[in-house]
CSV table of C-alpha atoms and ligand atoms in Angstrom, one decimal:
chain,number,residue,atom,x,y,z
A,1,MET,CA,78.6,76.9,62.6
A,2,ASP,CA,77.9,73.7,64.5
A,3,ARG,CA,80.0,73.3,67.6
A,4,VAL,CA,80.4,70.3,69.8
A,5,SER,CA,79.9,71.1,73.4
A,6,ASP,CA,82.9,72.3,75.4
A,7,VAL,CA,83.9,73.8,78.7
A,8,PHE,CA,82.3,77.2,78.0
A,9,ASP,CA,78.8,75.7,77.7
A,10,ARG,CA,78.8,75.9,81.5
A,11,LEU,CA,78.6,79.6,81.3
A,12,VAL,CA,74.9,79.9,80.5
A,13,GLY,CA,73.7,83.5,79.6
A,14,GLN,CA,77.2,84.8,79.0
A,15,ASP,CA,77.4,84.4,75.2
A,16,HIS,CA,79.2,87.7,74.7
A,17,ALA,CA,81.9,86.9,77.1
A,18,VAL,CA,82.2,83.3,75.9
A,19,GLU,CA,82.8,84.4,72.4
A,20,ALA,CA,85.8,86.6,73.5
A,21,LEU,CA,87.1,83.9,75.8
A,22,ARG,CA,87.3,81.3,73.1
A,23,GLN,CA,89.5,83.7,71.2
A,24,TYR,CA,91.6,84.6,74.2
A,25,ALA,CA,92.3,80.9,74.9
A,26,LEU,CA,94.1,80.6,71.6
A,27,SER,CA,96.8,83.1,72.4
A,28,PRO,CA,96.5,84.3,76.0
A,29,VAL,CA,98.2,87.3,77.6
A,30,HIS,CA,99.5,87.4,81.1
A,31,ALA,CA,96.5,88.7,83.0
A,32,TYR,CA,92.7,88.8,82.8
A,33,LEU,CA,90.2,90.6,85.0
A,34,PHE,CA,86.7,89.1,85.0
A,35,THR,CA,84.0,91.4,86.4
A,36,GLY,CA,80.4,90.7,87.0
A,37,PRO,CA,77.7,91.6,89.6
A,38,LEU,CA,77.6,89.5,92.7
A,39,GLY,CA,76.3,86.0,91.9
A,40,THR,CA,77.1,85.9,88.2
A,41,SER,CA,79.5,83.1,89.2
A,42,VAL,CA,82.7,85.0,88.3
A,43,HIS,CA,84.5,82.2,90.0
A,44,ASP,CA,83.0,79.5,87.7
A,45,ALA,CA,84.0,81.6,84.7
A,46,LEU,CA,87.5,81.9,85.9
A,47,VAL,CA,87.8,78.2,86.4
A,48,CYS,CA,86.3,77.4,83.0
A,49,PHE,CA,88.8,79.7,81.3
A,50,ALA,CA,91.7,78.2,83.3
A,51,ALA,CA,90.6,74.8,81.9
A,52,ALA,CA,90.6,76.2,78.4
A,53,LEU,CA,94.1,77.6,78.9
A,54,GLN,CA,95.5,74.2,80.1
A,55,CYS,CA,93.6,71.9,77.7
A,56,HIS,CA,95.3,71.0,74.4
A,57,ASP,CA,92.0,71.5,72.7
A,58,HIS,CA,91.4,74.8,74.3
A,59,GLY,CA,88.7,73.6,76.7
A,60,CYS,CA,87.1,70.4,75.4
A,61,GLY,CA,85.6,69.8,78.8
A,62,GLU,CA,86.2,66.1,78.5
A,63,CYS,CA,89.9,65.4,78.8
A,64,ALA,CA,91.7,64.6,82.0
A,65,THR,CA,93.2,68.1,82.1
A,66,CYS,CA,89.8,69.8,81.7
A,67,ARG,CA,88.3,67.6,84.4
A,68,ARG,CA,91.2,68.2,86.8
A,69,VAL,CA,91.0,72.0,86.4
A,70,LEU,CA,87.2,72.0,86.7
A,71,ARG,CA,87.5,70.1,90.0
A,72,GLU,CA,90.1,72.7,91.1
A,73,GLN,CA,92.6,69.9,91.5
A,74,ASP,CA,95.2,70.9,88.9
A,75,ALA,CA,98.6,71.4,90.4
A,76,ASP,CA,99.4,74.3,88.1
A,77,VAL,CA,96.2,76.1,88.7
A,78,HIS,CA,96.4,77.8,92.1
A,79,VAL,CA,93.1,79.0,93.5
A,80,ALA,CA,94.0,81.6,96.1
A,81,GLU,CA,92.2,81.5,99.4
A,82,ARG,CA,92.1,84.5,101.8
A,83,SER,CA,91.8,84.1,105.5
A,84,GLY,CA,90.0,87.3,106.4
A,85,LEU,CA,87.5,89.8,105.0
A,86,THR,CA,90.1,91.4,102.8
A,87,TRP,CA,93.2,90.3,101.0
A,88,ARG,CA,96.3,90.6,103.1
A,89,VAL,CA,99.7,91.8,101.8
A,90,ASP,CA,101.5,88.6,103.0
A,91,GLU,CA,98.8,86.5,101.2
A,92,LEU,CA,99.5,88.3,97.9
A,93,ARG,CA,103.3,88.0,98.4
A,94,GLU,CA,102.8,84.2,98.9
A,95,LEU,CA,100.9,84.1,95.6
A,96,GLU,CA,103.7,85.9,93.8
A,97,ARG,CA,106.0,83.2,95.1
A,98,VAL,CA,103.7,80.6,93.6
A,99,ALA,CA,103.5,82.6,90.4
A,100,ARG,CA,107.3,82.3,90.0
A,101,ARG,CA,107.2,78.5,90.0
A,102,ARG,CA,107.6,76.6,86.7
A,103,PRO,CA,104.5,74.8,85.8
A,104,LEU,CA,104.7,71.0,86.4
A,105,GLY,CA,102.8,70.2,83.2
A,106,ASP,CA,103.3,71.6,79.7
A,107,GLY,CA,100.6,74.3,80.2
A,108,TYR,CA,100.7,77.4,82.3
A,109,GLN,CA,101.2,78.4,85.9
A,110,ILE,CA,97.8,79.9,86.6
A,111,ILE,CA,97.0,82.1,89.6
A,112,LEU,CA,93.3,82.6,90.2
A,113,ILE,CA,92.3,85.3,92.6
A,114,ASP,CA,88.6,86.1,93.4
A,115,ASP,CA,87.3,89.3,94.8
A,116,VAL,CA,90.3,91.5,94.0
A,117,GLU,CA,88.3,94.6,95.0
A,118,LEU,CA,89.1,93.4,98.5
A,119,THR,CA,92.7,94.4,97.9
A,120,VAL,CA,91.8,98.1,98.1
A,121,SER,CA,89.7,98.0,101.2
A,122,GLY,CA,90.4,97.2,104.9
A,123,PRO,CA,92.9,98.6,107.3
A,124,SER,CA,96.0,97.8,105.2
A,125,PRO,CA,95.2,97.6,101.5
A,126,SER,CA,97.2,95.1,99.5
A,127,ALA,CA,96.6,96.3,96.0
A,128,ALA,CA,100.2,97.5,95.6
A,129,ALA,CA,101.5,94.0,96.2
A,130,LEU,CA,99.1,92.6,93.6
A,131,LEU,CA,100.1,95.3,91.1
A,132,LYS,CA,103.7,94.5,91.6
A,133,SER,CA,103.1,90.8,90.7
A,134,LEU,CA,101.3,91.9,87.6
A,135,GLU,CA,104.1,94.1,86.4
A,136,GLU,CA,106.6,91.4,85.4
A,137,PRO,CA,105.2,87.9,85.6
A,138,PRO,CA,107.2,85.0,84.4
A,139,GLU,CA,106.6,84.0,80.8
A,140,ARG,CA,104.4,80.9,81.5
A,141,THR,CA,102.4,82.5,84.3
A,142,ILE,CA,98.8,83.8,83.8
A,143,TYR,CA,96.9,85.7,86.4
A,144,LEU,CA,93.1,85.3,86.4
A,145,LEU,CA,91.4,87.9,88.6
A,146,GLY,CA,87.8,88.2,89.5
A,147,ALA,CA,85.9,91.2,90.9
A,148,SER,CA,82.2,92.1,91.4
A,149,GLU,CA,83.1,95.7,90.8
A,150,VAL,CA,86.0,97.8,89.8
A,151,PRO,CA,86.3,100.8,92.2
A,152,ALA,CA,88.5,103.7,91.1
A,153,ALA,CA,91.3,102.5,93.4
A,154,LEU,CA,91.5,99.3,91.3
A,155,ALA,CA,91.9,101.2,88.0
A,156,THR,CA,95.7,100.7,87.7
A,157,ILE,CA,95.4,96.9,88.3
A,158,ALA,CA,92.5,96.8,85.7
A,159,SER,CA,94.7,98.6,83.2
A,160,ARG,CA,97.3,95.8,83.4
A,161,CYS,CA,94.6,93.2,82.5
A,162,VAL,CA,92.3,92.2,79.6
A,163,GLU,CA,88.9,92.8,81.1
A,164,VAL,CA,86.1,90.2,80.6
A,165,LYS,CA,82.7,91.5,81.5
A,166,LEU,CA,80.0,89.0,82.7
A,167,ARG,CA,76.4,90.0,82.6
A,168,ALA,CA,73.9,89.9,85.5
A,169,LEU,CA,71.6,87.0,85.1
A,170,ASP,CA,67.9,87.9,85.0
A,171,ALA,CA,65.2,85.6,86.5
A,172,PRO,CA,64.3,83.9,83.3
A,173,ALA,CA,68.0,83.0,82.6
A,174,LEU,CA,68.4,81.7,86.1
A,175,ALA,CA,65.2,79.6,85.7
A,176,THR,CA,66.5,78.2,82.4
A,177,ILE,CA,69.7,77.1,84.1
A,178,LEU,CA,67.8,75.5,87.0
A,179,SER,CA,65.5,73.7,84.7
A,180,ALA,CA,68.4,72.4,82.7
A,181,GLU,CA,69.8,71.0,86.0
A,182,GLY,CA,66.6,69.1,86.6
A,183,VAL,CA,64.6,71.5,88.8
A,184,GLU,CA,60.9,71.3,88.3
A,185,ALA,CA,59.6,74.3,86.3
A,186,GLU,CA,57.4,76.0,88.9
A,187,LEU,CA,60.1,75.7,91.6
A,188,ALA,CA,62.8,76.9,89.2
A,189,ALA,CA,60.7,80.0,88.5
A,190,SER,CA,60.1,80.9,92.2
A,191,ALA,CA,63.7,80.2,93.2
A,192,ALA,CA,65.0,82.3,90.3
A,193,SER,CA,62.8,85.2,91.1
A,194,ALA,CA,63.9,85.2,94.8
A,195,ALA,CA,67.6,84.9,93.9
A,196,GLY,CA,68.4,88.5,93.1
A,197,GLY,CA,70.3,87.5,90.0
A,198,ASN,CA,72.6,85.2,92.0
A,199,LEU,CA,73.0,81.7,90.4
A,200,ARG,CA,74.4,80.1,93.5
A,201,ARG,CA,71.6,81.5,95.6
A,202,ALA,CA,69.1,80.3,93.1
A,203,ARG,CA,70.5,76.8,93.3
A,204,VAL,CA,70.2,76.8,97.1
A,205,LEU,CA,66.7,78.1,97.0
A,206,ALA,CA,65.6,75.4,94.5
A,207,ARG,CA,66.5,72.9,97.3
A,208,ASP,CA,64.6,74.8,99.9
A,209,PRO,CA,61.1,73.6,100.6
A,210,ALA,CA,60.5,76.5,103.1
A,211,LEU,CA,61.2,79.3,100.7
A,212,GLY,CA,57.5,80.0,100.2
A,213,SER,CA,56.7,80.2,103.9
A,214,ARG,CA,59.7,82.4,104.6
A,215,VAL,CA,58.5,84.9,102.0
A,216,ALA,CA,55.0,84.8,103.6
A,217,ALA,CA,56.5,85.4,107.1
A,218,TRP,CA,58.4,88.5,105.9
A,219,ARG,CA,55.3,89.9,104.2
A,220,ALA,CA,53.2,89.3,107.4
A,221,ILE,CA,55.5,91.4,109.6
A,222,PRO,CA,53.6,94.7,109.2
A,223,ASP,CA,50.4,93.1,110.3
A,224,ARG,CA,52.0,91.3,113.2
A,225,LEU,CA,53.5,94.5,114.4
A,226,LYS,CA,50.3,96.5,114.1
A,227,GLY,CA,47.2,94.4,113.5
A,228,THR,CA,47.8,91.8,116.1
A,229,PRO,CA,50.5,93.5,118.1
A,230,ALA,CA,53.4,91.2,118.8
A,231,SER,CA,56.4,92.7,120.6
A,232,SER,CA,59.0,93.9,118.1
A,233,SER,CA,61.7,91.8,119.7
A,234,GLU,CA,59.6,88.7,119.4
A,235,VAL,CA,59.2,89.3,115.7
A,236,ALA,CA,62.9,90.1,115.3
A,237,ARG,CA,63.8,86.8,117.1
A,238,GLU,CA,61.6,84.8,114.7
A,239,VAL,CA,63.2,86.5,111.7
A,240,VAL,CA,66.7,85.7,113.0
A,241,ALA,CA,65.7,82.1,113.5
A,242,SER,CA,64.3,81.9,110.0
A,243,LEU,CA,67.8,83.0,108.7
A,244,ASP,CA,69.3,80.0,110.5
A,245,ASP,CA,66.7,77.8,108.7
A,246,ALA,CA,67.5,79.4,105.4
A,247,VAL,CA,71.2,78.5,105.7
A,248,ALA,CA,70.4,74.7,106.2
A,249,PRO,CA,69.9,73.9,102.5
A,250,LEU,CA,73.2,75.6,101.7
A,251,SER,CA,75.0,73.5,104.3
A,252,ALA,CA,73.5,70.4,102.7
A,253,LEU,CA,74.7,71.6,99.3
A,254,GLN,CA,78.1,72.2,100.6
A,255,ASP,CA,78.3,68.7,102.2
A,256,ASP,CA,77.3,67.2,98.8
A,257,GLU,CA,80.1,69.2,97.2
A,258,TRP,CA,82.6,68.0,99.6
A,259,THR,CA,81.6,64.3,99.2
A,260,ARG,CA,81.7,64.7,95.4
A,261,ARG,CA,85.1,66.2,95.5
A,262,VAL,CA,86.5,63.4,97.7
A,263,ASP,CA,84.9,60.7,95.4
A,264,GLU,CA,86.3,62.3,92.2
A,265,ALA,CA,89.7,62.6,93.7
A,266,ARG,CA,89.6,58.9,94.7
A,267,GLU,CA,88.5,58.0,91.2
A,268,PHE,CA,91.6,59.6,89.8
A,269,GLY,CA,93.8,58.2,92.6
A,270,GLN,CA,94.5,61.6,94.0
A,271,ARG,CA,94.6,63.1,97.4
A,272,VAL,CA,92.1,66.0,97.8
A,273,LEU,CA,94.0,69.2,97.5
A,274,GLY,CA,93.2,71.7,100.3
A,275,GLY,CA,92.1,70.0,103.5
A,276,ARG,CA,88.8,69.8,105.1
A,277,ARG,CA,89.6,72.6,107.4
A,278,GLU,CA,90.2,75.1,104.6
A,279,MET,CA,87.1,74.0,102.9
A,280,ASP,CA,85.1,74.5,106.2
A,281,ALA,CA,86.5,78.0,106.4
A,282,ARG,CA,85.4,78.7,102.8
A,283,PHE,CA,81.9,77.2,103.6
A,284,LYS,CA,81.5,79.4,106.7
A,285,ARG,CA,82.3,82.5,104.7
A,286,GLU,CA,79.7,81.5,102.1
A,287,GLN,CA,77.1,80.8,104.8
A,288,ARG,CA,77.8,84.3,106.2
A,289,ARG,CA,77.3,85.9,102.8
A,290,PHE,CA,74.1,83.8,102.3
A,291,ARG,CA,72.6,85.2,105.6
A,292,VAL,CA,73.3,88.7,104.3
A,293,ASP,CA,71.7,87.9,101.0
A,294,GLU,CA,68.7,86.3,102.7
A,295,THR,CA,68.3,89.3,104.9
A,296,ARG,CA,68.4,91.6,101.9
A,297,PHE,CA,65.9,89.5,100.1
A,298,GLY,CA,63.6,89.7,103.2
A,299,LEU,CA,64.0,93.4,103.4
A,300,SER,CA,63.0,93.7,99.8
A,301,ALA,CA,59.8,91.6,100.3
A,302,LEU,CA,59.0,93.8,103.3
A,303,THR,CA,59.6,97.0,101.2
A,304,ASP,CA,57.1,95.7,98.6
A,305,VAL,CA,54.4,95.5,101.3
A,306,TYR,CA,55.0,99.0,102.6
A,307,ARG,CA,55.2,100.4,99.0
A,308,ALA,CA,51.8,98.8,98.3
A,309,ARG,CA,50.5,100.4,101.5
A,310,LEU,CA,51.8,103.8,100.5
A,311,VAL,CA,50.1,103.7,97.1
A,312,GLU,CA,46.9,102.6,98.7
A,313,SER,CA,47.0,105.4,101.3
A,314,LEU,CA,47.9,108.0,98.7
A,315,GLU,CA,44.8,107.0,96.7
A,316,ALA,CA,42.6,107.1,99.8
A,317,GLU,CA,44.0,110.5,100.7
A,318,ARG,CA,43.2,111.8,97.2
A,319,ALA,CA,39.7,110.4,97.5
A,320,GLY,CA,39.2,112.6,100.6
A,321,ASP,CA,39.8,110.0,103.4
A,322,ALA,CA,41.0,112.3,106.3
A,323,ARG,CA,42.7,109.5,108.2
A,324,ALA,CA,44.8,108.5,105.2
A,325,ARG,CA,47.4,111.2,105.8
A,326,ALA,CA,48.7,109.5,108.9
A,327,ARG,CA,49.0,106.2,107.0
A,328,VAL,CA,50.9,107.9,104.2
A,329,ALA,CA,53.4,109.3,106.8
A,330,SER,CA,53.8,105.9,108.5
A,331,ALA,CA,54.4,104.0,105.2
A,332,LEU,CA,57.0,106.6,104.2
A,333,GLY,CA,58.7,106.3,107.6
A,334,ALA,CA,58.8,102.5,107.2
A,335,LEU,CA,60.3,102.8,103.7
A,336,ASP,CA,63.0,105.1,105.1
A,337,ALA,CA,63.8,102.7,107.9
A,338,LEU,CA,64.1,99.8,105.4
A,339,ALA,CA,66.4,101.8,103.1
A,340,GLU,CA,68.6,102.6,106.1
A,341,ALA,CA,68.6,99.0,107.2
A,342,ASN,CA,69.6,97.9,103.7
A,343,ALA,CA,72.5,100.4,103.7
A,344,ARG,CA,73.7,99.2,107.2
A,345,LEU,CA,73.6,95.6,106.0
A,346,ALA,CA,76.4,96.4,103.5
A,347,SER,CA,78.7,97.5,106.3
A,348,ASN,CA,79.0,94.0,107.6
A,349,LEU,CA,76.9,94.6,110.7
A,350,ASP,CA,75.4,91.8,112.8
A,351,GLU,CA,72.0,91.0,111.3
A,352,SER,CA,70.4,90.2,114.6
A,353,LEU,CA,71.1,93.7,116.0
A,354,LEU,CA,70.0,95.3,112.7
A,355,LEU,CA,66.7,93.4,112.7
A,356,HIS,CA,65.9,94.2,116.3
A,357,ASP,CA,66.5,97.9,115.6
A,358,LEU,CA,64.4,97.8,112.5
A,359,MET,CA,61.4,95.9,114.1
A,360,LEU,CA,61.4,98.4,116.9
A,361,ARG,CA,61.3,101.3,114.5
A,362,LEU,CA,58.5,99.8,112.4
A,363,ALA,CA,56.5,99.0,115.5
A,364,GLU,CA,56.6,102.6,116.6
A,365,LEU,CA,55.4,104.1,113.3
B,1,LIG,ZN1,90.2,69.4,77.5
């Protein structure tokens, strides 16, 4: 069947989910939970589906309604913003109040909440408040929830929703998307392979001329600590500085987005919803996550180097090289230290501290 393009064409690599979403848009229920590994752009998928729900043609992608929703400027599509690392109870209560409003247009009142796994963590989990809102929503209200994972504590909430599963994007799929967006093929391939399945990160890396040299710097760390001994704190300081450099292309991308948003709003004679300050807070959180992703990427490049050393030393040991045993032990120690650093990174630790500790341990092996 030939189809004209529509709003779902934006969800490259998610054919399975898109097929279901086209059906759901025809007769929606009151709550959907979109899940997908980090960086599968769960948020984009939620916004596209919101457009399909509001549009008279179920997501043509062209009409004023579609365009307004895609710009996140539709008065009846409320994109929830959280102020901290987790969702707070009062933030969810406020959303419930919004959910009870009658839509201004003839569509739905849509409440879009990202990262709902963050309602079950933190000092005062807010999942109960969210669950309560899902129990008896007003007739014309639809909740669109997004999560990168569904921990057991989220099971009750999940059971109140139709689940939409997004797939992790592999490097070739990411490269295809980047190429379609006009990125030159070789750059698209290298950015895609360094992005860890994360589309947003791939887009930033594709704008980053220093990507290659950063990878080389991470891979050179073992030699710098051993071959030509630099102090571990000197190496750590350089790595931390390279994280700052890595965030620069993201900041540039964010500035472009802000400018585009203002221009589009002007074109439609609208005020930009959500002020610059809220946008800055969102951008800061994204930069914070980007630093963590970049650190994780660097640790994996470093892990590759030590893994190669381990294989090499094991072969030498097998061939009777008496000094190889010590090299095997040191490579294993390095891999342990890296695995530990990776685990600590997940617990929201300051990267600078983590990297200083790690370099010290690697230097002593
Ligand atoms: Zn439309």
